[in-house]
PDB file of C-alpha atoms in Angstrom:
ATOM      1  CA  ALA A 281      30.914 -38.769 -12.929  1.00  0.00           C
ATOM      2  CA  VAL A 282      34.367 -37.451 -12.817  1.00  0.00           C
ATOM      3  CA  ILE A 283      36.580 -40.818 -12.601  1.00  0.00           C
ATOM      4  CA  PRO A 284      40.596 -40.396 -12.114  1.00  0.00           C
ATOM      5  CA  TYR A 285      42.133 -42.708 -15.112  1.00  0.00           C
ATOM      6  CA  PHE A 286      45.999 -43.434 -15.024  1.00  0.00           C
ATOM      7  CA  GLY A 287      46.444 -45.311 -18.507  1.00  0.00           C
ATOM      8  CA  TYR A 288      49.099 -47.868 -17.549  1.00  0.00           C
ATOM      9  CA  ALA A 289      48.936 -49.425 -21.066  1.00  0.00           C
ATOM     10  CA  ARG A 290      51.776 -49.564 -22.490  1.00  0.00           C
ATOM     11  CA  GLN A 291      53.140 -49.270 -26.141  1.00  0.00           C
ATOM     12  CA  ASP A 292      53.868 -52.098 -28.159  1.00  0.00           C
ATOM     13  CA  ARG A 293      57.626 -52.859 -27.529  1.00  0.00           C
ATOM     14  CA  LYS A 294      57.713 -53.959 -31.122  1.00  0.00           C
ATOM     15  CA  ASP A 295      56.673 -50.711 -32.841  1.00  0.00           C
ATOM     16  CA  GLU A 296      56.565 -48.055 -29.950  1.00  0.00           C
ATOM     17  CA  GLY A 297      54.620 -45.941 -32.499  1.00  0.00           C
ATOM     18  CA  ARG A 298      51.537 -48.204 -32.116  1.00  0.00           C
ATOM     19  CA  LEU A 299      48.735 -48.143 -29.320  1.00  0.00           C
ATOM     20  CA  PRO A 300      47.616 -51.130 -27.476  1.00  0.00           C
ATOM     21  CA  ILE A 301      43.794 -51.880 -28.233  1.00  0.00           C
ATOM     22  CA  THR A 302      43.184 -52.629 -24.642  1.00  0.00           C
ATOM     23  CA  ALA A 303      43.408 -48.536 -23.945  1.00  0.00           C
ATOM     24  CA  LYS A 304      40.777 -48.198 -26.185  1.00  0.00           C
ATOM     25  CA  LEU A 305      38.939 -51.064 -24.180  1.00  0.00           C
ATOM     26  CA  ALA A 306      39.803 -49.200 -20.983  1.00  0.00           C
ATOM     27  CA  ALA A 307      37.955 -46.279 -22.279  1.00  0.00           C
ATOM     28  CA  ASN A 308      34.943 -47.811 -23.753  1.00  0.00           C
ATOM     29  CA  ILE A 309      34.649 -49.408 -20.380  1.00  0.00           C
ATOM     30  CA  ILE A 310      34.774 -46.222 -18.300  1.00  0.00           C
ATOM     31  CA  THR A 311      32.698 -44.490 -20.547  1.00  0.00           C
ATOM     32  CA  ARG A 312      29.950 -47.204 -21.044  1.00  0.00           C
ATOM     33  CA  ALA A 313      29.828 -47.363 -16.640  1.00  0.00           C
ATOM     34  CA  GLY A 314      28.542 -43.376 -17.416  1.00  0.00           C
ATOM     35  CA  ALA A 315      31.499 -41.225 -16.716  1.00  0.00           C
ATOM     36  CA  ASP A 316      31.199 -38.043 -18.416  1.00  0.00           C
ATOM     37  CA  ARG A 317      34.357 -36.756 -17.710  1.00  0.00           C
ATOM     38  CA  VAL A 318      37.645 -38.152 -16.868  1.00  0.00           C
ATOM     39  CA  LEU A 319      40.772 -36.994 -15.299  1.00  0.00           C
ATOM     40  CA  THR A 320      44.066 -38.556 -16.295  1.00  0.00           C
ATOM     41  CA  MET A 321      47.054 -38.294 -14.816  1.00  0.00           C
ATOM     42  CA  ASP A 322      50.548 -39.114 -16.834  1.00  0.00           C
ATOM     43  CA  LEU A 323      49.331 -41.208 -19.597  1.00  0.00           C
ATOM     44  CA  HIS A 324      52.091 -43.082 -20.876  1.00  0.00           C
ATOM     45  CA  ALA A 325      50.857 -42.084 -24.224  1.00  0.00           C
ATOM     46  CA  ALA A 326      49.217 -38.591 -24.967  1.00  0.00           C
ATOM     47  CA  GLN A 327      47.202 -40.401 -27.806  1.00  0.00           C
ATOM     48  CA  ILE A 328      44.691 -42.201 -25.429  1.00  0.00           C
ATOM     49  CA  GLN A 329      43.137 -39.051 -24.679  1.00  0.00           C
ATOM     50  CA  GLY A 330      41.748 -39.402 -27.841  1.00  0.00           C
ATOM     51  CA  PHE A 331      40.263 -42.682 -27.027  1.00  0.00           C
ATOM     52  CA  PHE A 332      37.541 -41.330 -24.938  1.00  0.00           C
ATOM     53  CA  ASP A 333      34.001 -40.289 -26.002  1.00  0.00           C
ATOM     54  CA  CYS A 334      33.652 -37.478 -23.642  1.00  0.00           C
ATOM     55  CA  PRO A 335      36.013 -34.587 -22.458  1.00  0.00           C
ATOM     56  CA  VAL A 336      39.202 -35.457 -21.048  1.00  0.00           C
ATOM     57  CA  ASP A 337      42.037 -33.845 -18.482  1.00  0.00           C
ATOM     58  CA  HIS A 338      45.150 -34.807 -18.661  1.00  0.00           C
ATOM     59  CA  LEU A 339      46.935 -34.020 -15.521  1.00  0.00           C
ATOM     60  CA  TYR A 340      50.730 -33.833 -14.445  1.00  0.00           C
ATOM     61  CA  ALA A 341      52.514 -35.256 -11.304  1.00  0.00           C
ATOM     62  CA  ALA A 342      55.829 -33.236 -12.610  1.00  0.00           C
ATOM     63  CA  PRO A 343      54.868 -30.151 -10.001  1.00  0.00           C
ATOM     64  CA  VAL A 344      54.545 -32.822  -7.236  1.00  0.00           C
ATOM     65  CA  LEU A 345      58.031 -34.318  -8.032  1.00  0.00           C
ATOM     66  CA  ASN A 346      59.746 -31.316  -8.462  1.00  0.00           C
ATOM     67  CA  LYS A 347      58.641 -30.002  -4.910  1.00  0.00           C
ATOM     68  CA  TYR A 348      59.822 -33.137  -3.238  1.00  0.00           C
ATOM     69  CA  PHE A 349      63.389 -32.663  -4.859  1.00  0.00           C
ATOM     70  CA  ILE A 350      63.257 -28.688  -3.769  1.00  0.00           C
ATOM     71  CA  ASP A 351      62.349 -29.701  -0.286  1.00  0.00           C
ATOM     72  CA  GLN A 352      65.197 -31.731  -0.443  1.00  0.00           C
ATOM     73  CA  GLY A 353      67.426 -28.876  -1.667  1.00  0.00           C
ATOM     74  CA  ILE A 354      68.169 -31.186  -4.669  1.00  0.00           C
ATOM     75  CA  GLU A 355      67.966 -28.338  -7.254  1.00  0.00           C
ATOM     76  CA  GLY A 356      70.273 -25.951  -9.423  1.00  0.00           C
ATOM     77  CA  GLU A 357      73.311 -26.143 -11.409  1.00  0.00           C
ATOM     78  CA  ASP A 358      74.839 -28.870  -9.170  1.00  0.00           C
ATOM     79  CA  VAL A 359      71.571 -31.239 -10.750  1.00  0.00           C
ATOM     80  CA  VAL A 360      71.629 -32.824 -13.776  1.00  0.00           C
ATOM     81  CA  VAL A 361      68.637 -34.434 -14.966  1.00  0.00           C
ATOM     82  CA  VAL A 362      69.165 -37.163 -17.347  1.00  0.00           C
ATOM     83  CA  SER A 363      66.574 -38.438 -20.068  1.00  0.00           C
ATOM     84  CA  PRO A 364      66.551 -42.421 -19.674  1.00  0.00           C
ATOM     85  CA  ASP A 365      65.961 -41.985 -23.596  1.00  0.00           C
ATOM     86  CA  VAL A 366      65.255 -39.921 -26.456  1.00  0.00           C
ATOM     87  CA  GLY A 367      61.545 -40.244 -26.261  1.00  0.00           C
ATOM     88  CA  SER A 368      61.615 -38.722 -22.986  1.00  0.00           C
ATOM     89  CA  ILE A 369      63.456 -35.677 -24.038  1.00  0.00           C
ATOM     90  CA  LYS A 370      60.390 -33.160 -23.497  1.00  0.00           C
ATOM     91  CA  ARG A 371      59.798 -34.405 -19.900  1.00  0.00           C
ATOM     92  CA  ALA A 372      63.360 -34.083 -18.591  1.00  0.00           C
ATOM     93  CA  SER A 373      63.642 -30.753 -20.053  1.00  0.00           C
ATOM     94  CA  GLY A 374      60.526 -29.571 -18.116  1.00  0.00           C
ATOM     95  CA  HIS A 375      61.730 -30.684 -14.823  1.00  0.00           C
ATOM     96  CA  ALA A 376      65.147 -29.390 -15.360  1.00  0.00           C
ATOM     97  CA  GLN A 377      63.747 -25.825 -16.060  1.00  0.00           C
ATOM     98  CA  ARG A 378      61.665 -26.022 -12.912  1.00  0.00           C
ATOM     99  CA  LEU A 379      64.925 -27.310 -11.009  1.00  0.00           C
ATOM    100  CA  GLY A 380      67.199 -24.777 -12.369  1.00  0.00           C
ATOM    101  CA  ALA A 381      69.350 -28.103 -13.299  1.00  0.00           C
ATOM    102  CA  LYS A 382      71.431 -28.973 -16.700  1.00  0.00           C
ATOM    103  CA  LEU A 383      70.099 -31.382 -18.916  1.00  0.00           C
ATOM    104  CA  SER A 384      71.240 -34.876 -20.689  1.00  0.00           C
ATOM    105  CA  ILE A 385      70.163 -37.752 -22.357  1.00  0.00           C
ATOM    106  CA  VAL A 386      71.157 -41.574 -22.138  1.00  0.00           C
ATOM    107  CA  ASP A 387      71.982 -42.694 -25.713  1.00  0.00           C
ATOM    108  CA  LYS A 388      69.576 -45.629 -25.935  1.00  0.00           C
ATOM    109  CA  ARG A 389      69.523 -48.145 -28.865  1.00  0.00           C
ATOM    110  CA  ARG A 390      67.141 -51.156 -29.247  1.00  0.00           C
ATOM    111  CA  SER A 391      68.874 -54.006 -30.453  1.00  0.00           C
ATOM    112  CA  SER A 392      66.118 -56.450 -30.405  1.00  0.00           C
ATOM    113  CA  ALA A 393      62.095 -56.063 -29.832  1.00  0.00           C
ATOM    114  CA  THR A 394      62.617 -57.316 -26.287  1.00  0.00           C
ATOM    115  CA  LYS A 395      66.583 -55.697 -25.650  1.00  0.00           C
ATOM    116  CA  THR A 396      67.890 -52.237 -25.191  1.00  0.00           C
ATOM    117  CA  SER A 397      71.575 -51.092 -24.795  1.00  0.00           C
ATOM    118  CA  GLN A 398      72.611 -48.009 -23.033  1.00  0.00           C
ATOM    119  CA  GLU A 399      76.257 -46.489 -24.004  1.00  0.00           C
ATOM    120  CA  HIS A 400      76.601 -42.866 -24.073  1.00  0.00           C
ATOM    121  CA  ILE A 401      75.742 -39.694 -22.449  1.00  0.00           C
ATOM    122  CA  ILE A 402      74.468 -36.602 -24.812  1.00  0.00           C
ATOM    123  CA  GLY A 403      74.701 -33.117 -23.261  1.00  0.00           C
ATOM    124  CA  ALA A 404      75.867 -31.904 -19.914  1.00  0.00           C
ATOM    125  CA  SER A 405      78.122 -33.732 -18.009  1.00  0.00           C
ATOM    126  CA  VAL A 406      77.067 -35.737 -14.828  1.00  0.00           C
ATOM    127  CA  ASP A 407      80.645 -36.125 -13.344  1.00  0.00           C
ATOM    128  CA  GLY A 408      80.641 -35.352  -9.979  1.00  0.00           C
ATOM    129  CA  ARG A 409      77.045 -33.921  -9.763  1.00  0.00           C
ATOM    130  CA  ILE A 410      73.527 -34.957  -8.662  1.00  0.00           C
ATOM    131  CA  ALA A 411      71.879 -36.656 -11.569  1.00  0.00           C
ATOM    132  CA  ILE A 412      67.887 -37.482 -11.743  1.00  0.00           C
ATOM    133  CA  LEU A 413      66.096 -39.702 -14.002  1.00  0.00           C
ATOM    134  CA  PHE A 414      62.175 -39.147 -14.441  1.00  0.00           C
ATOM    135  CA  ASP A 415      59.691 -41.412 -15.838  1.00  0.00           C
ATOM    136  CA  ASP A 416      56.259 -41.587 -16.296  1.00  0.00           C
ATOM    137  CA  MET A 417      56.118 -45.102 -14.824  1.00  0.00           C
ATOM    138  CA  ILE A 418      58.533 -47.846 -13.642  1.00  0.00           C
ATOM    139  CA  SER A 419      56.997 -51.192 -14.988  1.00  0.00           C
ATOM    140  CA  THR A 420      59.942 -53.996 -15.176  1.00  0.00           C
ATOM    141  CA  ALA A 421      62.572 -51.156 -14.329  1.00  0.00           C
ATOM    142  CA  GLY A 422      65.005 -52.489 -17.079  1.00  0.00           C
ATOM    143  CA  SER A 423      65.701 -49.248 -18.713  1.00  0.00           C
ATOM    144  CA  ILE A 424      65.882 -46.954 -15.994  1.00  0.00           C
ATOM    145  CA  CYS A 425      68.404 -49.299 -14.003  1.00  0.00           C
ATOM    146  CA  GLY A 426      70.346 -49.445 -17.382  1.00  0.00           C
ATOM    147  CA  ALA A 427      70.283 -45.997 -17.809  1.00  0.00           C
ATOM    148  CA  ALA A 428      71.471 -45.259 -13.944  1.00  0.00           C
ATOM    149  CA  GLU A 429      74.396 -47.746 -14.548  1.00  0.00           C
ATOM    150  CA  VAL A 430      75.342 -45.412 -17.386  1.00  0.00           C
ATOM    151  CA  VAL A 431      75.295 -42.652 -15.559  1.00  0.00           C
ATOM    152  CA  LYS A 432      77.253 -44.031 -12.662  1.00  0.00           C
ATOM    153  CA  GLN A 433      79.718 -45.008 -15.360  1.00  0.00           C
ATOM    154  CA  HIS A 434      80.030 -41.509 -16.025  1.00  0.00           C
ATOM    155  CA  GLY A 435      81.007 -40.206 -12.587  1.00  0.00           C
ATOM    156  CA  ALA A 436      77.523 -39.251 -11.000  1.00  0.00           C
ATOM    157  CA  ARG A 437      77.958 -38.829  -7.301  1.00  0.00           C
ATOM    158  CA  GLU A 438      74.539 -39.562  -6.716  1.00  0.00           C
ATOM    159  CA  ILE A 439      71.747 -40.895  -8.602  1.00  0.00           C
ATOM    160  CA  TYR A 440      67.854 -40.604  -8.057  1.00  0.00           C
ATOM    161  CA  VAL A 441      64.983 -42.169 -10.112  1.00  0.00           C
ATOM    162  CA  ALA A 442      61.268 -40.597 -10.092  1.00  0.00           C
ATOM    163  CA  ALA A 443      58.346 -41.679 -11.408  1.00  0.00           C
ATOM    164  CA  THR A 444      54.568 -41.163 -11.286  1.00  0.00           C
ATOM    165  CA  HIS A 445      53.257 -44.702 -11.504  1.00  0.00           C
ATOM    166  CA  GLY A 446      55.158 -47.658  -9.776  1.00  0.00           C
ATOM    167  CA  VAL A 447      53.785 -50.718 -11.476  1.00  0.00           C
ATOM    168  CA  LEU A 448      57.026 -52.668 -10.457  1.00  0.00           C
ATOM    169  CA  ALA A 449      56.629 -56.087 -12.449  1.00  0.00           C
ATOM    170  CA  GLY A 450      58.562 -59.149 -12.438  1.00  0.00           C
ATOM    171  CA  LYS A 451      61.893 -58.836 -11.087  1.00  0.00           C
ATOM    172  CA  ALA A 452      61.999 -54.867 -10.919  1.00  0.00           C
ATOM    173  CA  ILE A 453      62.543 -54.711  -7.226  1.00  0.00           C
ATOM    174  CA  GLU A 454      65.599 -57.064  -7.585  1.00  0.00           C
ATOM    175  CA  LYS A 455      66.650 -54.532 -10.705  1.00  0.00           C
ATOM    176  CA  LEU A 456      66.024 -51.304  -8.217  1.00  0.00           C
ATOM    177  CA  GLN A 457      68.050 -52.601  -5.104  1.00  0.00           C
ATOM    178  CA  ALA A 458      71.157 -53.679  -7.412  1.00  0.00           C
ATOM    179  CA  ALA A 459      70.985 -50.534  -9.073  1.00  0.00           C
ATOM    180  CA  PRO A 460      73.516 -47.775  -7.843  1.00  0.00           C
ATOM    181  CA  LEU A 461      70.908 -45.385  -6.714  1.00  0.00           C
ATOM    182  CA  SER A 462      70.364 -43.123  -3.689  1.00  0.00           C
ATOM    183  CA  GLY A 463      66.819 -42.334  -3.702  1.00  0.00           C
ATOM    184  CA  PHE A 464      63.778 -43.819  -5.694  1.00  0.00           C
ATOM    185  CA  VAL A 465      60.687 -41.762  -5.599  1.00  0.00           C
ATOM    186  CA  LEU A 466      57.206 -42.506  -6.599  1.00  0.00           C
ATOM    187  CA  THR A 467      53.505 -41.090  -6.222  1.00  0.00           C
ATOM    188  CA  ASP A 468      50.548 -42.736  -4.936  1.00  0.00           C
ATOM    189  CA  THR A 469      48.744 -43.506  -7.881  1.00  0.00           C
ATOM    190  CA  ILE A 470      49.269 -47.126  -7.626  1.00  0.00           C
ATOM    191  CA  PRO A 471      49.360 -48.010  -3.854  1.00  0.00           C
ATOM    192  CA  LEU A 472      52.704 -49.492  -2.883  1.00  0.00           C
ATOM    193  CA  ALA A 473      52.822 -52.862  -1.118  1.00  0.00           C
ATOM    194  CA  GLU A 474      55.272 -53.214   1.414  1.00  0.00           C
ATOM    195  CA  ASP A 475      57.312 -55.985  -0.063  1.00  0.00           C
ATOM    196  CA  LYS A 476      58.005 -53.584  -2.763  1.00  0.00           C
ATOM    197  CA  ARG A 477      59.115 -50.495  -0.372  1.00  0.00           C
ATOM    198  CA  LEU A 478      62.736 -50.028  -0.704  1.00  0.00           C
ATOM    199  CA  ASP A 479      64.742 -48.225   2.079  1.00  0.00           C
ATOM    200  CA  ILE A 480      65.483 -45.957  -0.198  1.00  0.00           C
ATOM    201  CA  THR A 481      61.738 -45.058  -1.455  1.00  0.00           C
ATOM    202  CA  SER A 482      60.141 -41.741  -1.095  1.00  0.00           C
ATOM    203  CA  VAL A 483      56.288 -41.917  -1.970  1.00  0.00           C
ATOM    204  CA  CYS A 484      54.581 -38.504  -2.775  1.00  0.00           C
ATOM    205  CA  SER A 485      50.821 -38.278  -2.980  1.00  0.00           C
ATOM    206  CA  VAL A 486      48.796 -36.579  -5.757  1.00  0.00           C
ATOM    207  CA  ASP A 487      45.612 -36.020  -3.947  1.00  0.00           C
ATOM    208  CA  GLU A 488      45.878 -32.201  -3.744  1.00  0.00           C
ATOM    209  CA  LEU A 489      45.912 -32.491  -7.451  1.00  0.00           C
ATOM    210  CA  LEU A 490      43.350 -34.640  -7.814  1.00  0.00           C
ATOM    211  CA  GLY A 491      41.251 -32.543  -5.382  1.00  0.00           C
ATOM    212  CA  GLU A 492      41.791 -29.192  -6.640  1.00  0.00           C
ATOM    213  CA  ALA A 493      41.045 -30.537 -10.307  1.00  0.00           C
ATOM    214  CA  ILE A 494      37.983 -32.278  -9.320  1.00  0.00           C
ATOM    215  CA  LYS A 495      36.838 -28.622  -7.816  1.00  0.00           C
ATOM    216  CA  ARG A 496      37.861 -26.281 -10.362  1.00  0.00           C
ATOM    217  CA  ILE A 497      35.998 -28.549 -12.989  1.00  0.00           C
ATOM    218  CA  HIS A 498      32.725 -28.623 -11.055  1.00  0.00           C
ATOM    219  CA  HIS A 499      33.307 -24.816 -10.377  1.00  0.00           C
ATOM    220  CA  HIS A 500      33.974 -24.432 -14.026  1.00  0.00           C
ATOM    221  CA  GLN A 501      37.634 -22.844 -13.274  1.00  0.00           C
ATOM    222  CA  SER A 502      40.779 -23.307 -15.275  1.00  0.00           C
ATOM    223  CA  ILE A 503      42.894 -26.239 -14.437  1.00  0.00           C
ATOM    224  CA  SER A 504      45.826 -24.797 -16.335  1.00  0.00           C
ATOM    225  CA  ASP A 505      46.147 -21.687 -13.739  1.00  0.00           C
ATOM    226  CA  PHE A 506      46.017 -24.040 -11.180  1.00  0.00           C
ATOM    227  CA  PHE A 507      49.220 -25.928 -12.733  1.00  0.00           C
ATOM    228  CA  ASN A 508      50.654 -22.650 -13.495  1.00  0.00           C
ATOM    229  CA  ASN A 509      50.392 -21.394  -9.834  1.00  0.00           C
ATOM    230  CA  MET A 510      51.846 -24.846  -8.265  1.00  0.00           C
ATOM    231  CA  GLU A 511      55.303 -24.383 -10.526  1.00  0.00           C
ATOM    232  CA  LYS A 512      55.998 -20.929  -9.790  1.00  0.00           C
TER     233      LYS A 512
END
């Protein structure tokens, strides 16, 4: 059996280098249930892949999100991909390369286990440009909305937030409504309830990614080649 697993378990806020035991528990449940291969989609921590006692294929929604912006004509040097924190630089850099955009980083400082503050932007100027902030998932939306506020203060004319998993817990919707966003893009890895859908929300499907990956696994074909072709 091939079972998609999206790995929602988050890292401990007090120590972002430590992984929760619940991630290992979820891996054990899936393998004990009989899965002999697992597909993952944008794990919050790549180390979770090693928790499984069976082969794991880690897929990324980046090609789907990039295609959305390219189809909207949002690409090129007028666009700045902004990493919401230092830990997301690699992801942001990949998106910037595919969109032909510039790259910036929001300098986020953690003042306590539960509070962060965003103050500066490092890298390309966002003044007068379109800014896109990518993340693997939006949970309470505090950090991403804080980063969007900083980008707005630095003169961005349009701001988009894009993420793979829309957890949208707690007061996330209220925070997103109050944020200076022109668009909010998610994939359908988590069903989006109507009461959590904003007027600016767009949902992209990952069905092609999962379907093609499953087909290639069964036919012993390369999944990497599929991703490479999508990103050309």
